Amino acid sequence: MPQNTAPVIAFLGTGSMNGSILRGVLASGVPADRVRATTRSADSARCLAEETGVQVLSSEADADANARAVDGADLVLLGVKPYAILELCDEIREALDPQTVVVSVAAGITLDAMAEHLADGQPTVRSMPNTPSSVGRGVVSVTGGHHTTPEQLAIVREVLAQVGTVVEVPENQVRAVTGVSGSGPAYVFLLAEMMQKAGEKLGLDPEVARVLAKETVSGAGVLLSPDDADAEALRKAVTSPNGTTERAINTFLDGGVEQLVADAAAASANRGDQMEEEFCG
Ligand SMILES: NC(=O)C1=CN([C@@H]2O[C@H](COP(=O)(O)OP(=O)(O)OC[C@H]3O[C@@H](n4cnc5c(N)ncnc54)[C@H](OP(=O)(O)O)[C@@H]3O)[C@@H](O)[C@H]2O)C=CC1
Ligand SMILES: O=C(O)[C@@H]1CCC=N1
């Protein structure tokens, strides 16, 4: 994306997720002056501005921070907690240009609910990203709203492609995306935490166990990175017949790990459904 024609992006609510996308966008070469951001507290605005060089406004210090940030923006990424998304739509509704595309990264907030809280015809996109976006290795789904043209969706895809792989899904599959990749990095980090604890139980020094667990998980992630990488083949390459790994893998499988992972992904997806009922009515 040529830098001088990069769309102007406003990140409203720039914490863990929107902050990851913002960092990924900047790392891809988009100049800081094409980006603005908001947070609630003045402290987090200051920290983010110092770290990134982006103009960050705080709603605590300026009640109009969000409305100011969307002025002249081509894209607006809503990254507050789900319960606050529709209120934020109300807040910025009058300040938005009719062509500005409003992208929500929130779990459990539907395109219909967003449309009800924005001006008629405002283009919207529902997205489900994940935090590896901060290092350009995110995976993110997009679903265009009723008033979003293919060209507008293409611009959103192009921006999000700066921070990872983009897939397009129908809205009824966002719950599944959430269960697999939105929440997914936490499953992998949990595994790393558990591997560290297992190492300690086996007698390793805690720091040595931490390094072994983290390097193993991140190294395995790198092996799985190429487009044609195959998780099953990579697993088999570690697993000698009647060797040590086979015993470990069988312990996982006999303990029901496959069902547990399916149940965990379904629990995440179901919580997304529940949030739709709670917040979108
Ligand atoms: N975390 C993740 O891995 C993922 C999160 N999401 C979605 O991202 C959204 C945000 O989650 P997450 O990033 O984890 O949450 P965080 O709490 O980390 O970030 C929320 C941000 O919103 C800011 N904020 C709160 N109220 C306002 C306001 N009125 N105006 C401007 N900014 C405000 C907060 O400011 P301050 O820092 O000052 O409190 C904070 O920066 C959620 O909707 C979630 O469903 C989606 C996919 C993955
Ligand atoms: O935990 C959550 O609700 C958010 C959505 C997906 C990842 N984090």
Short mmCIF file of C-alpha atoms and ligand atoms in Angstrom, two decimals:
data_model
loop_
_atom_site.label_atom_id
_atom_site.label_comp_id
_atom_site.label_asym_id
_atom_site.label_seq_id
_atom_site.Cartn_x
_atom_site.Cartn_y
_atom_site.Cartn_z
CA MET A 1 0.00 0.00 0.00
CA PRO A 2 1.69 3.30 -1.05
CA GLN A 3 2.30 5.33 2.10
CA ASN A 4 0.94 8.68 0.90
CA THR A 5 -2.34 7.11 -0.24
CA ALA A 6 -2.76 4.87 2.82
CA PRO A 7 -6.24 5.33 4.28
CA VAL A 8 -6.51 7.42 7.43
CA ILE A 9 -7.37 5.02 10.27
CA ALA A 10 -8.90 5.94 13.64
CA PHE A 11 -8.57 3.33 16.40
CA LEU A 12 -11.22 3.99 19.05
CA GLY A 13 -10.44 2.09 22.24
CA THR A 14 -6.82 1.09 21.78
CA GLY A 15 -6.00 -1.61 24.31
CA SER A 16 -4.87 -5.17 23.82
CA MET A 17 -6.58 -5.91 20.46
CA ASN A 18 -6.80 -2.59 18.66
CA GLY A 19 -3.32 -1.82 20.01
CA SER A 20 -2.03 -5.02 18.39
CA ILE A 21 -3.51 -4.01 15.04
CA LEU A 22 -2.18 -0.46 15.39
CA ARG A 23 1.34 -1.74 16.09
CA GLY A 24 1.13 -4.16 13.15
CA VAL A 25 -0.11 -1.41 10.82
CA LEU A 26 2.75 0.91 11.85
CA ALA A 27 5.30 -1.91 11.54
CA SER A 28 4.08 -2.55 7.98
CA GLY A 29 5.20 0.98 7.07
CA VAL A 30 2.01 3.02 7.36
CA PRO A 31 3.16 6.45 8.60
CA ALA A 32 2.07 7.46 12.10
CA ASP A 33 0.42 10.59 10.71
CA ARG A 34 -2.13 8.43 8.83
CA VAL A 35 -3.27 6.97 12.16
CA ARG A 36 -5.04 8.31 15.26
CA ALA A 37 -6.16 6.53 18.38
CA THR A 38 -8.20 6.97 21.53
CA THR A 39 -8.19 5.42 24.97
CA ARG A 40 -10.29 6.07 28.08
CA SER A 41 -7.56 7.16 30.50
CA ALA A 42 -5.10 9.99 29.96
CA ASP A 43 -2.30 7.75 31.27
CA SER A 44 -2.78 5.04 28.67
CA ALA A 45 -3.10 7.70 25.94
CA ARG A 46 0.24 9.18 26.97
CA CYS A 47 1.99 5.77 27.10
CA LEU A 48 0.64 4.74 23.69
CA ALA A 49 1.55 8.07 22.09
CA GLU A 50 5.10 7.87 23.50
CA GLU A 51 5.52 4.29 22.28
CA THR A 52 4.08 4.69 18.79
CA GLY A 53 4.38 8.34 17.82
CA VAL A 54 0.68 8.36 16.98
CA GLN A 55 -1.69 11.11 18.16
CA VAL A 56 -3.70 9.53 20.99
CA LEU A 57 -6.67 11.29 22.60
CA SER A 58 -8.21 10.25 25.88
CA SER A 59 -11.97 10.34 26.52
CA GLU A 60 -11.19 11.04 30.18
CA ALA A 61 -9.35 14.25 29.28
CA ASP A 62 -11.62 15.24 26.38
CA ALA A 63 -15.26 14.13 26.22
CA ASP A 64 -15.17 14.63 22.42
CA ALA A 65 -12.02 12.53 21.90
CA ASN A 66 -13.72 9.80 19.87
CA ALA A 67 -15.68 12.26 17.70
CA ARG A 68 -12.51 14.25 17.06
CA ALA A 69 -10.53 11.14 16.15
CA VAL A 70 -12.98 10.05 13.44
CA ASP A 71 -12.89 13.44 11.70
CA GLY A 72 -11.44 12.83 8.22
CA ALA A 73 -10.88 9.10 8.83
CA ASP A 74 -11.43 6.62 6.00
CA LEU A 75 -11.66 3.69 8.42
CA VAL A 76 -12.67 3.61 12.07
CA LEU A 77 -11.80 0.53 14.11
CA LEU A 78 -13.94 0.12 17.22
CA GLY A 79 -11.91 -1.69 19.90
CA VAL A 80 -13.68 -1.03 23.20
CA LYS A 81 -15.18 -3.89 25.22
CA PRO A 82 -18.30 -5.39 23.63
CA TYR A 83 -20.73 -3.85 26.15
CA ALA A 84 -19.47 -0.38 25.15
CA ILE A 85 -19.50 -0.71 21.34
CA LEU A 86 -23.07 0.44 20.66
CA GLU A 87 -22.70 3.41 23.01
CA LEU A 88 -19.53 4.33 21.10
CA CYS A 89 -21.49 4.10 17.81
CA ASP A 90 -24.03 6.57 19.27
CA GLU A 91 -21.19 8.84 20.34
CA ILE A 92 -19.52 9.09 16.91
CA ARG A 93 -22.63 8.78 14.72
CA GLU A 94 -22.93 12.51 13.87
CA ALA A 95 -19.19 13.01 13.44
CA LEU A 96 -18.73 10.28 10.83
CA ASP A 97 -18.44 11.02 7.14
CA PRO A 98 -21.11 8.95 5.28
CA GLN A 99 -18.33 7.12 3.37
CA THR A 100 -16.26 6.21 6.43
CA VAL A 101 -16.21 2.47 7.02
CA VAL A 102 -16.84 1.50 10.64
CA VAL A 103 -15.11 -1.77 11.57
CA SER A 104 -15.86 -3.47 14.88
CA VAL A 105 -13.42 -6.03 16.27
CA ALA A 106 -15.75 -6.90 19.16
CA ALA A 107 -17.03 -10.34 20.03
CA GLY A 108 -20.81 -10.59 20.27
CA ILE A 109 -21.83 -7.39 18.48
CA THR A 110 -23.83 -7.89 15.30
CA LEU A 111 -23.82 -5.82 12.12
CA ASP A 112 -27.56 -5.19 12.55
CA ALA A 113 -27.03 -3.79 16.05
CA MET A 114 -24.24 -1.52 14.80
CA ALA A 115 -26.44 -0.31 11.93
CA GLU A 116 -29.18 0.63 14.41
CA HIS A 117 -26.73 2.88 16.27
CA LEU A 118 -25.17 4.52 13.19
CA ALA A 119 -26.59 6.74 10.44
CA ASP A 120 -28.64 5.06 7.71
CA GLY A 121 -26.36 3.70 5.02
CA GLN A 122 -23.12 3.95 7.05
CA PRO A 123 -20.76 1.22 5.76
CA THR A 124 -19.84 -1.33 8.43
CA VAL A 125 -17.60 -4.38 8.74
CA ARG A 126 -17.57 -6.97 11.51
CA SER A 127 -14.15 -8.41 12.12
CA MET A 128 -12.60 -11.00 14.45
CA PRO A 129 -8.82 -10.53 14.69
CA ASN A 130 -6.26 -11.91 17.12
CA THR A 131 -3.32 -10.45 19.01
CA PRO A 132 -0.43 -11.84 16.88
CA SER A 133 -1.50 -8.97 14.60
CA SER A 134 1.04 -6.89 16.53
CA VAL A 135 3.85 -8.85 14.85
CA GLY A 136 2.18 -9.18 11.45
CA ARG A 137 1.11 -12.78 12.18
CA GLY A 138 -2.54 -12.24 13.01
CA VAL A 139 -5.42 -14.00 11.36
CA VAL A 140 -8.55 -11.96 10.98
CA SER A 141 -12.03 -12.50 9.60
CA VAL A 142 -14.10 -9.85 7.86
CA THR A 143 -17.83 -9.73 7.16
CA GLY A 144 -19.24 -6.80 5.22
CA GLY A 145 -22.43 -5.05 6.34
CA HIS A 146 -25.45 -4.29 4.09
CA HIS A 147 -24.18 -0.88 2.97
CA THR A 148 -20.56 -1.84 2.43
CA THR A 149 -19.47 -1.91 -1.19
CA PRO A 150 -17.01 -4.56 -2.47
CA GLU A 151 -14.50 -1.73 -2.93
CA GLN A 152 -14.86 -0.62 0.71
CA LEU A 153 -14.52 -4.19 1.94
CA ALA A 154 -11.42 -4.55 -0.27
CA ILE A 155 -9.84 -1.51 1.44
CA VAL A 156 -10.52 -2.99 4.88
CA ARG A 157 -9.04 -6.30 3.75
CA GLU A 158 -5.97 -4.52 2.38
CA VAL A 159 -5.39 -2.69 5.68
CA LEU A 160 -5.88 -5.83 7.78
CA ALA A 161 -3.63 -7.80 5.42
CA GLN A 162 -0.79 -5.59 6.76
CA VAL A 163 -1.15 -7.40 10.09
CA GLY A 164 -1.83 -10.96 9.00
CA THR A 165 -3.97 -13.33 7.00
CA VAL A 166 -7.50 -12.20 6.14
CA VAL A 167 -10.44 -14.53 5.61
CA GLU A 168 -13.98 -13.55 4.67
CA VAL A 169 -16.81 -15.40 6.42
CA PRO A 170 -20.58 -15.06 6.64
CA GLU A 171 -21.69 -13.45 9.90
CA ASN A 172 -23.06 -16.70 11.35
CA GLN A 173 -19.50 -18.11 11.30
CA VAL A 174 -17.88 -15.32 13.34
CA ARG A 175 -18.68 -17.37 16.47
CA ALA A 176 -16.57 -20.23 15.11
CA VAL A 177 -13.72 -17.89 14.13
CA THR A 178 -13.81 -16.55 17.70
CA GLY A 179 -13.62 -20.10 19.10
CA VAL A 180 -10.64 -21.07 16.96
CA SER A 181 -8.47 -18.01 16.29
CA GLY A 182 -9.90 -15.03 18.20
CA SER A 183 -9.50 -16.74 21.56
CA GLY A 184 -6.94 -19.20 20.18
CA PRO A 185 -3.66 -17.49 21.12
CA ALA A 186 -4.70 -17.86 24.77
CA TYR A 187 -5.00 -21.65 24.36
CA VAL A 188 -1.44 -21.82 23.10
CA PHE A 189 -0.12 -19.56 25.88
CA LEU A 190 -1.94 -21.76 28.42
CA LEU A 191 -0.14 -24.78 26.98
CA ALA A 192 3.18 -22.96 27.38
CA GLU A 193 2.33 -22.13 30.99
CA MET A 194 1.45 -25.77 31.67
CA MET A 195 4.60 -27.05 30.00
CA GLN A 196 6.63 -24.76 32.25
CA LYS A 197 4.86 -26.09 35.37
CA ALA A 198 5.39 -29.68 34.17
CA GLY A 199 9.10 -28.93 33.75
CA GLU A 200 9.28 -27.61 37.31
CA LYS A 201 7.53 -30.76 38.59
CA LEU A 202 10.16 -32.80 36.77
CA GLY A 203 12.83 -30.96 38.76
CA LEU A 204 13.91 -28.15 36.46
CA ASP A 205 14.82 -24.72 37.74
CA PRO A 206 11.75 -22.45 37.09
CA GLU A 207 13.70 -20.12 34.79
CA VAL A 208 15.09 -23.03 32.76
CA ALA A 209 11.56 -24.52 32.54
CA ARG A 210 10.19 -21.16 31.38
CA VAL A 211 12.79 -20.84 28.61
CA LEU A 212 12.30 -24.44 27.46
CA ALA A 213 8.50 -24.08 27.33
CA LYS A 214 8.41 -20.72 25.61
CA GLU A 215 11.11 -21.52 23.05
CA THR A 216 9.41 -24.82 22.26
CA VAL A 217 6.02 -23.22 21.64
CA SER A 218 7.40 -20.28 19.66
CA GLY A 219 9.81 -22.51 17.69
CA ALA A 220 7.01 -24.93 16.84
CA GLY A 221 4.97 -21.91 15.69
CA VAL A 222 7.75 -20.94 13.30
CA LEU A 223 7.83 -24.49 11.85
CA LEU A 224 4.08 -24.22 11.31
CA SER A 225 4.41 -20.85 9.57
CA PRO A 226 4.90 -21.71 5.87
CA ASP A 227 1.67 -21.81 3.84
CA ASP A 228 2.06 -25.50 3.11
CA ALA A 229 3.07 -26.54 6.66
CA ASP A 230 1.10 -29.52 7.92
CA ALA A 231 0.61 -29.83 11.69
CA GLU A 232 0.11 -33.59 11.54
CA ALA A 233 3.28 -34.15 9.51
CA LEU A 234 5.29 -31.92 11.86
CA ARG A 235 3.95 -33.85 14.87
CA LYS A 236 4.84 -37.18 13.27
CA ALA A 237 8.38 -35.95 12.61
CA VAL A 238 8.87 -35.61 16.40
CA THR A 239 7.21 -38.91 17.26
CA SER A 240 9.44 -41.98 17.01
CA PRO A 241 7.62 -45.33 17.09
CA ASN A 242 7.62 -46.58 20.69
CA GLY A 243 9.66 -43.54 21.69
CA THR A 244 9.19 -40.86 24.34
CA THR A 245 6.87 -38.53 22.38
CA GLU A 246 4.47 -41.36 21.50
CA ARG A 247 3.95 -41.96 25.22
CA ALA A 248 3.25 -38.28 25.79
CA ILE A 249 0.88 -37.95 22.82
CA ASN A 250 -1.04 -41.06 23.90
CA THR A 251 -1.34 -39.59 27.39
CA PHE A 252 -2.93 -36.46 25.86
CA LEU A 253 -5.27 -38.48 23.63
CA ASP A 254 -6.27 -40.97 26.34
CA GLY A 255 -6.99 -38.00 28.62
CA GLY A 256 -9.54 -36.64 26.12
CA VAL A 257 -7.57 -33.66 24.83
CA GLU A 258 -9.34 -33.71 21.45
CA GLN A 259 -12.77 -33.42 23.04
CA LEU A 260 -11.48 -30.85 25.50
CA VAL A 261 -10.18 -28.60 22.71
CA ALA A 262 -13.49 -28.94 20.82
CA ASP A 263 -15.40 -28.13 24.03
CA ALA A 264 -13.20 -25.09 24.72
CA ALA A 265 -13.68 -23.69 21.20
CA ALA A 266 -17.45 -24.29 21.48
CA ALA A 267 -17.53 -22.58 24.90
CA SER A 268 -15.87 -19.50 23.38
CA ALA A 269 -18.29 -19.51 20.42
CA ASN A 270 -21.29 -19.97 22.73
CA ARG A 271 -20.18 -17.08 24.92
CA GLY A 272 -20.14 -14.93 21.75
CA ASP A 273 -23.78 -15.94 21.10
CA GLN A 274 -24.67 -15.12 24.70
CA MET A 275 -23.04 -11.69 24.35
CA GLU A 276 -25.12 -11.03 21.20
CA GLU A 277 -28.25 -11.66 23.28
CA GLU A 278 -26.96 -9.58 26.20
CA PHE A 279 -25.76 -6.55 24.26
CA CYS A 280 -27.71 -6.57 20.97
CA GLY A 281 -31.11 -7.58 22.37
N1 LIG B 1 -7.94 -9.21 23.36
C1 LIG B 1 -8.11 -10.01 22.31
O1 LIG B 1 -7.32 -10.94 22.09
C2 LIG B 1 -9.27 -9.81 21.39
C3 LIG B 1 -10.23 -8.85 21.64
N2 LIG B 1 -11.26 -8.66 20.76
C4 LIG B 1 -12.24 -7.60 21.02
O2 LIG B 1 -11.52 -6.38 21.17
C5 LIG B 1 -12.25 -5.50 22.01
C6 LIG B 1 -11.33 -4.90 23.06
O3 LIG B 1 -10.80 -5.94 23.85
P1 LIG B 1 -9.36 -5.78 24.51
O4 LIG B 1 -8.47 -5.06 23.56
O5 LIG B 1 -8.99 -7.10 25.01
O6 LIG B 1 -9.73 -4.80 25.74
P2 LIG B 1 -8.79 -3.74 26.47
O7 LIG B 1 -9.43 -3.47 27.79
O8 LIG B 1 -7.37 -4.15 26.42
O9 LIG B 1 -8.94 -2.43 25.56
C7 LIG B 1 -10.06 -1.59 25.61
C8 LIG B 1 -9.58 -0.19 25.27
O10 LIG B 1 -10.71 0.66 25.20
C9 LIG B 1 -10.37 1.88 25.84
N3 LIG B 1 -11.62 2.57 26.18
C10 LIG B 1 -12.56 2.22 27.09
N4 LIG B 1 -13.59 3.08 27.05
C11 LIG B 1 -13.27 4.02 26.10
C12 LIG B 1 -13.92 5.17 25.57
N5 LIG B 1 -15.12 5.57 26.02
N6 LIG B 1 -13.31 5.85 24.59
C13 LIG B 1 -12.10 5.48 24.11
N7 LIG B 1 -11.46 4.39 24.55
C14 LIG B 1 -12.02 3.67 25.53
C15 LIG B 1 -9.52 1.47 27.01
O11 LIG B 1 -8.78 2.57 27.50
P3 LIG B 1 -7.87 2.47 28.84
O12 LIG B 1 -6.66 1.68 28.43
O13 LIG B 1 -7.54 3.86 29.16
O14 LIG B 1 -8.73 1.77 29.87
C16 LIG B 1 -8.65 0.43 26.32
O15 LIG B 1 -7.59 1.06 25.66
C17 LIG B 1 -13.39 -6.30 22.63
O16 LIG B 1 -14.59 -5.89 22.04
C18 LIG B 1 -13.04 -7.75 22.30
O17 LIG B 1 -14.19 -8.54 22.09
C19 LIG B 1 -11.38 -9.40 19.62
C20 LIG B 1 -10.46 -10.35 19.32
C21 LIG B 1 -9.37 -10.68 20.18
O1 LIG B 2 -12.05 -12.95 25.37
C1 LIG B 2 -12.71 -12.24 24.61
O2 LIG B 2 -13.93 -12.03 24.81
C2 LIG B 2 -12.04 -11.62 23.42
C3 LIG B 2 -12.70 -12.02 22.13
C4 LIG B 2 -11.79 -13.01 21.49
C5 LIG B 2 -10.56 -12.91 22.28
N1 LIG B 2 -10.69 -12.12 23.29
#
